[in-house]
Coordinates of C-alpha atoms and ligand atoms in Angstrom, one line a residue:
M133 CA 260.6 160.0 117.0
N134 CA 263.1 157.2 117.2
P135 CA 266.1 158.4 119.4
Y136 CA 268.6 156.1 117.8
L137 CA 267.9 157.0 114.2
D138 CA 269.2 159.4 111.9
I139 CA 267.5 160.0 108.5
H140 CA 269.6 161.8 105.9
P141 CA 268.0 165.1 105.3
E142 CA 267.2 164.2 101.6
V143 CA 265.7 161.1 102.4
A144 CA 263.6 162.7 105.3
E145 CA 262.4 165.4 102.8
A146 CA 261.3 162.7 100.2
L147 CA 259.5 160.7 102.9
K148 CA 257.8 163.9 104.0
Q149 CA 256.5 164.7 100.6
G150 CA 255.5 161.3 99.8
K151 CA 258.2 160.8 97.1
P152 CA 259.7 157.4 96.5
V153 CA 262.5 156.1 98.7
V154 CA 264.5 152.9 98.2
A155 CA 266.6 151.2 101.1
L156 CA 270.0 149.6 100.3
E157 CA 272.1 147.4 102.5
S158 CA 275.5 147.8 103.7
T159 CA 276.8 144.2 104.2
I160 CA 276.9 143.9 100.6
I161 CA 279.5 146.6 100.7
S162 CA 281.4 145.5 103.7
H163 CA 281.3 141.7 103.3
G164 CA 279.8 141.0 99.9
M165 CA 282.3 142.3 97.5
P166 CA 285.9 143.4 97.5
Y167 CA 287.2 147.0 97.6
P168 CA 287.3 149.1 95.4
Q169 CA 284.5 147.6 93.5
N170 CA 282.1 147.6 96.6
V171 CA 282.4 151.4 96.9
Q172 CA 282.1 152.0 93.2
T173 CA 279.0 149.5 92.9
A174 CA 277.4 151.0 96.1
L175 CA 277.6 154.5 94.4
E176 CA 276.4 153.4 91.1
V177 CA 273.4 151.6 92.7
E178 CA 272.5 154.8 94.3
E179 CA 272.6 156.6 90.9
V180 CA 270.3 153.7 89.3
V181 CA 267.8 154.5 92.0
R182 CA 268.2 158.2 91.2
S183 CA 267.7 157.8 87.5
A184 CA 264.6 155.7 88.1
G185 CA 263.2 158.8 90.1
A186 CA 263.7 157.6 93.7
V187 CA 265.8 158.8 96.4
P188 CA 268.4 156.1 97.6
A189 CA 268.9 155.4 101.4
T190 CA 271.8 153.2 102.1
I191 CA 271.5 151.8 105.4
A192 CA 274.2 151.1 108.2
I193 CA 275.2 151.8 111.9
L194 CA 277.9 154.5 112.4
K195 CA 279.0 155.1 115.9
G196 CA 276.2 153.4 117.3
R197 CA 273.5 155.6 115.4
L198 CA 271.2 154.0 112.9
K199 CA 271.5 155.7 109.6
A200 CA 269.0 155.7 106.8
G201 CA 271.0 157.3 104.0
L202 CA 274.7 157.8 103.9
T203 CA 277.2 160.4 102.5
R204 CA 279.5 159.4 99.7
E205 CA 282.2 159.5 102.3
E206 CA 280.5 157.2 104.8
I207 CA 280.0 154.7 101.9
E208 CA 283.7 155.1 100.9
S209 CA 284.8 154.4 104.7
L210 CA 282.5 151.3 105.0
G211 CA 283.9 149.8 102.0
Q212 CA 287.5 150.5 102.8
K213 CA 287.0 148.8 106.2
G214 CA 285.3 145.9 104.6
Q215 CA 285.1 142.9 106.9
A216 CA 286.6 144.9 109.9
V217 CA 283.1 146.3 110.2
T218 CA 280.7 144.2 112.3
K219 CA 278.2 142.4 110.3
T220 CA 275.1 143.1 112.0
S221 CA 271.8 141.0 112.2
R222 CA 268.9 141.4 114.5
R223 CA 270.6 140.0 117.6
D224 CA 273.6 142.5 117.3
L225 CA 271.6 145.7 116.8
A226 CA 270.9 146.9 120.4
I227 CA 274.6 146.0 121.5
L228 CA 276.1 148.1 118.6
I229 CA 274.1 151.1 119.7
A230 CA 274.8 150.7 123.4
K231 CA 278.6 150.3 122.7
G232 CA 278.6 153.0 120.1
M233 CA 280.0 150.7 117.4
D234 CA 280.0 150.7 113.6
G235 CA 277.9 148.0 111.8
A236 CA 277.1 146.8 108.3
T237 CA 273.4 145.9 108.2
T238 CA 272.2 142.4 106.7
V239 CA 269.0 142.1 104.9
A240 CA 267.5 141.5 108.4
T241 CA 268.7 144.8 109.9
T242 CA 268.2 146.8 106.8
M243 CA 264.6 145.8 106.9
M244 CA 264.4 146.9 110.5
I245 CA 265.9 150.2 110.0
A246 CA 264.0 150.9 106.8
H247 CA 260.8 150.1 108.6
M248 CA 261.6 152.4 111.4
A249 CA 262.3 155.1 108.8
G250 CA 259.1 154.6 106.9
I251 CA 260.6 153.2 103.8
R252 CA 258.8 150.3 102.3
V253 CA 261.0 149.0 99.5
F254 CA 264.5 147.6 99.8
A255 CA 266.9 146.6 96.9
T256 CA 269.6 143.9 97.5
G257 CA 271.5 141.3 95.6
G258 CA 270.7 138.1 97.3
I259 CA 269.1 137.1 100.8
G260 CA 270.2 134.6 103.5
G261 CA 268.2 131.6 103.7
V262 CA 268.2 127.9 104.8
H263 CA 271.7 126.6 104.2
R264 CA 272.4 123.2 102.8
G265 CA 272.5 120.7 105.6
A266 CA 270.5 122.9 107.9
E267 CA 268.6 119.7 109.2
T268 CA 271.6 119.2 111.2
T269 CA 273.6 122.5 111.5
M270 CA 270.3 124.6 112.1
D271 CA 271.9 127.3 110.0
I272 CA 269.0 129.4 108.8
S273 CA 269.4 133.1 108.3
A274 CA 267.8 135.7 110.3
D275 CA 266.7 137.4 107.1
L276 CA 263.9 134.8 106.9
Q277 CA 262.5 135.6 110.3
E278 CA 262.8 139.1 109.5
L279 CA 260.7 138.6 106.3
A280 CA 258.1 136.8 108.4
Q281 CA 257.6 139.8 110.7
T282 CA 258.7 143.0 109.2
D283 CA 256.6 144.9 106.5
V284 CA 259.2 145.8 103.9
A285 CA 259.2 144.6 100.3
V286 CA 262.6 143.2 99.5
V287 CA 263.9 143.0 95.7
C288 CA 266.4 140.4 95.3
A289 CA 267.8 138.1 92.4
G290 CA 266.6 135.2 94.2
A291 CA 269.2 133.2 96.5
K292 CA 272.5 131.9 95.7
A293 CA 272.6 128.2 95.5
I294 CA 275.1 128.1 98.5
L295 CA 271.6 127.7 100.2
D296 CA 269.1 124.9 100.0
L297 CA 266.5 126.8 97.9
K298 CA 263.9 124.2 98.2
L299 CA 264.0 124.4 102.0
T300 CA 264.3 128.3 101.8
L301 CA 260.9 128.2 99.9
E302 CA 259.5 125.7 102.4
Y303 CA 260.5 128.0 105.3
L304 CA 259.0 131.3 103.8
E305 CA 255.7 129.3 103.0
T306 CA 255.5 128.4 106.8
H307 CA 256.0 131.9 107.7
G308 CA 253.5 133.4 105.4
V309 CA 256.0 135.2 103.1
P310 CA 254.9 135.5 99.5
V311 CA 257.6 134.9 97.0
L312 CA 256.7 136.7 93.7
G313 CA 258.6 136.4 90.6
Y314 CA 259.1 139.4 88.2
G315 CA 258.3 138.3 84.8
T316 CA 258.9 134.7 85.8
E317 CA 257.2 131.6 87.1
E318 CA 260.7 130.3 88.1
L319 CA 262.6 131.1 91.2
P320 CA 265.9 132.7 90.0
A321 CA 269.0 131.5 91.7
F322 CA 271.2 134.7 91.7
Y323 CA 273.8 134.1 89.1
T324 CA 271.4 132.0 87.0
R325 CA 267.8 132.9 85.9
T326 CA 266.7 129.2 86.7
S327 CA 266.6 126.9 89.8
G328 CA 264.0 124.4 88.8
L329 CA 261.8 125.7 91.4
S330 CA 258.5 127.7 91.1
V331 CA 257.7 130.9 92.9
D332 CA 254.2 131.6 94.4
Y333 CA 253.1 133.9 91.7
R334 CA 254.2 135.8 88.7
V335 CA 253.9 139.4 88.5
D336 CA 254.6 141.7 85.4
S337 CA 254.6 145.4 86.6
P338 CA 255.6 147.6 89.3
E339 CA 251.9 148.7 89.6
E340 CA 250.9 145.1 90.2
L341 CA 253.5 144.8 93.0
A342 CA 252.4 148.1 94.5
K343 CA 248.8 146.9 94.5
I344 CA 249.7 143.8 96.3
M345 CA 251.5 145.8 99.0
Q346 CA 248.7 148.2 99.3
V347 CA 246.1 145.3 99.9
R348 CA 248.3 143.8 102.4
R349 CA 248.7 147.1 104.3
D350 CA 245.0 147.4 104.1
L351 CA 244.5 144.0 105.7
A352 CA 247.2 144.9 108.4
L353 CA 249.2 141.7 107.5
S354 CA 252.6 141.6 109.2
G355 CA 255.7 140.6 107.5
G356 CA 257.2 141.4 104.2
I357 CA 257.2 140.3 100.5
L358 CA 260.1 138.8 98.6
I359 CA 260.3 140.0 94.9
T360 CA 262.6 137.9 92.7
N361 CA 264.0 139.6 89.8
P362 CA 266.1 137.4 87.5
I363 CA 269.5 138.5 86.4
P364 CA 269.5 140.0 82.7
K365 CA 269.9 137.1 80.2
A366 CA 273.4 138.4 78.9
W367 CA 274.8 138.0 82.4
S368 CA 273.3 134.7 83.5
M369 CA 276.1 132.2 84.3
D370 CA 276.6 128.7 83.4
P371 CA 274.9 126.6 86.0
E372 CA 277.7 124.0 85.9
V373 CA 280.5 126.4 86.5
I374 CA 278.7 128.1 89.4
N375 CA 277.4 124.8 91.0
A376 CA 280.9 123.2 90.9
A377 CA 282.4 126.3 92.6
I378 CA 279.6 126.3 95.2
H379 CA 280.2 122.5 96.0
R380 CA 283.8 123.1 96.6
A381 CA 283.3 126.1 98.7
I382 CA 280.9 124.4 100.9
G383 CA 283.3 121.4 101.3
E384 CA 286.0 123.9 102.3
A385 CA 283.9 125.7 105.1
E386 CA 283.1 122.2 106.4
S387 CA 286.5 121.1 106.6
Q388 CA 287.7 124.5 108.0
G389 CA 285.2 124.5 110.6
I390 CA 283.6 127.8 109.7
T391 CA 280.3 128.4 111.5
G392 CA 277.9 131.1 112.5
K393 CA 277.8 134.6 110.9
A394 CA 281.1 133.7 109.0
V395 CA 279.6 131.0 106.9
T396 CA 277.9 133.2 104.4
P397 CA 280.9 135.7 103.9
F398 CA 283.3 132.9 103.4
L399 CA 281.1 131.0 100.9
L400 CA 280.6 134.3 98.9
A401 CA 284.2 135.0 98.7
R402 CA 285.3 131.5 98.0
V403 CA 282.7 131.3 95.1
K404 CA 283.9 134.4 93.8
E405 CA 287.7 133.2 93.8
L406 CA 286.7 130.0 92.2
T407 CA 284.8 131.7 89.4
G408 CA 287.3 134.5 88.6
G409 CA 286.1 137.9 88.0
D410 CA 283.0 136.7 86.1
S411 CA 280.7 136.3 89.2
L412 CA 281.6 139.7 90.5
E413 CA 280.6 141.3 87.2
S414 CA 277.3 139.3 87.2
N415 CA 276.7 140.6 90.8
I416 CA 277.1 144.0 90.0
V417 CA 274.7 143.8 87.2
L418 CA 271.9 142.1 89.1
V419 CA 272.1 144.5 91.9
K420 CA 271.5 147.5 89.6
N421 CA 268.7 145.7 87.9
N422 CA 267.1 145.2 91.3
A423 CA 267.7 148.8 92.3
R424 CA 265.9 149.9 89.3
L425 CA 262.9 147.7 89.8
A426 CA 262.7 148.7 93.5
A427 CA 262.6 152.3 92.4
E428 CA 259.8 151.6 90.1
V429 CA 257.9 149.8 92.8
A430 CA 258.5 152.7 95.1
A431 CA 257.3 155.1 92.6
A432 CA 254.1 153.2 91.7
L433 CA 253.5 153.0 95.5
C434 CA 253.5 156.7 95.7
Q435 CA 250.7 157.0 92.9
Ligands
PSU795 N1 273.8 136.6 99.9 C1 274.3 137.2 98.9 N2 274.9 138.1 98.9 C2 275.1 138.9 100.2 C3 274.5 138.3 101.5 C4 273.8 137.2 101.2 O1 274.3 136.5 97.9 O2 275.8 139.9 100.4 C5 274.6 138.9 102.8 C6 273.3 139.8 102.9 O3 273.7 141.0 103.7 C7 272.4 138.8 103.8 C8 273.4 138.3 104.7 O4 271.6 139.6 104.5 O5 274.7 137.9 103.9 C9 273.0 136.9 105.3 O6 274.0 136.5 106.2 P1 273.6 135.1 107.2 O7 273.5 134.0 106.0 O8 274.8 135.0 108.0 O9 272.4 135.5 107.7
MN796 MN1 273.8 131.5 109.2

């Protein structure tokens, strides 16, 4: 057994019995949304996973312990602390354990801990990727490297256009990560259903996704897959409004000299401010939509 990992008893029991489990990340709680909507959303997302017949495992690091599955109180506490909790990517993991610190897990570290726990499906909102201007800043999220090496299926609503989506797809192609569109040929761009870019393949059912995962496992292929699930139509935002906000936020980040791990939280927070409450509502809807699909895929995998 992994001496640093605590699997919540309900999650451990489900895994033991071969029942579906869905991993959920915690940076979206601490750095992705404001309090108290972050806590409310995290709890509702767990409920969506349950209603779809799977057990939720929200992942974080608490006092240096890797946690697969949090209590209500633990989610509440992470949400209240917000950005005071360390945003934890691959490079931070061992240090937080050694120092006994708390950490909110990004897509990268949620994948790592899910994999350690034996959880194969993970739902989030948007992933990190290649930032605009990365050809000079070299700002490429560690999430992409993790998808290249860790065998977990990540369900997301595509990636926010704060990223260079075209370069993000190129990077994933180079590293052998399939990008699948759920019911679509087009890569969704988080707040919008369209990006003008194509996914590698369209898939139309959880069973088909489970089959792909099974074949990859049979072939012992390393790395994960990216399942992109477009935001429901009624909540898709006006591309002009969102793109204007993104342009402005990126300009501000540059002029304020924001770098490193602070870039993504800064852009997310500014885009939210610049679009008013609309973007937050859309964000909440799409995360739940992804949680439902992830639970269905996890259930199909257990058949
Ligand atoms: N993109 C979003 N929402 C998020 C994130 C990214 O639309 O909440 C968070 C995720 O936790 C993701 C992390 O793993 O930001 C990526 O940060 P960075 O770009 O610093 O790797
Ligand atoms: Mn970065």
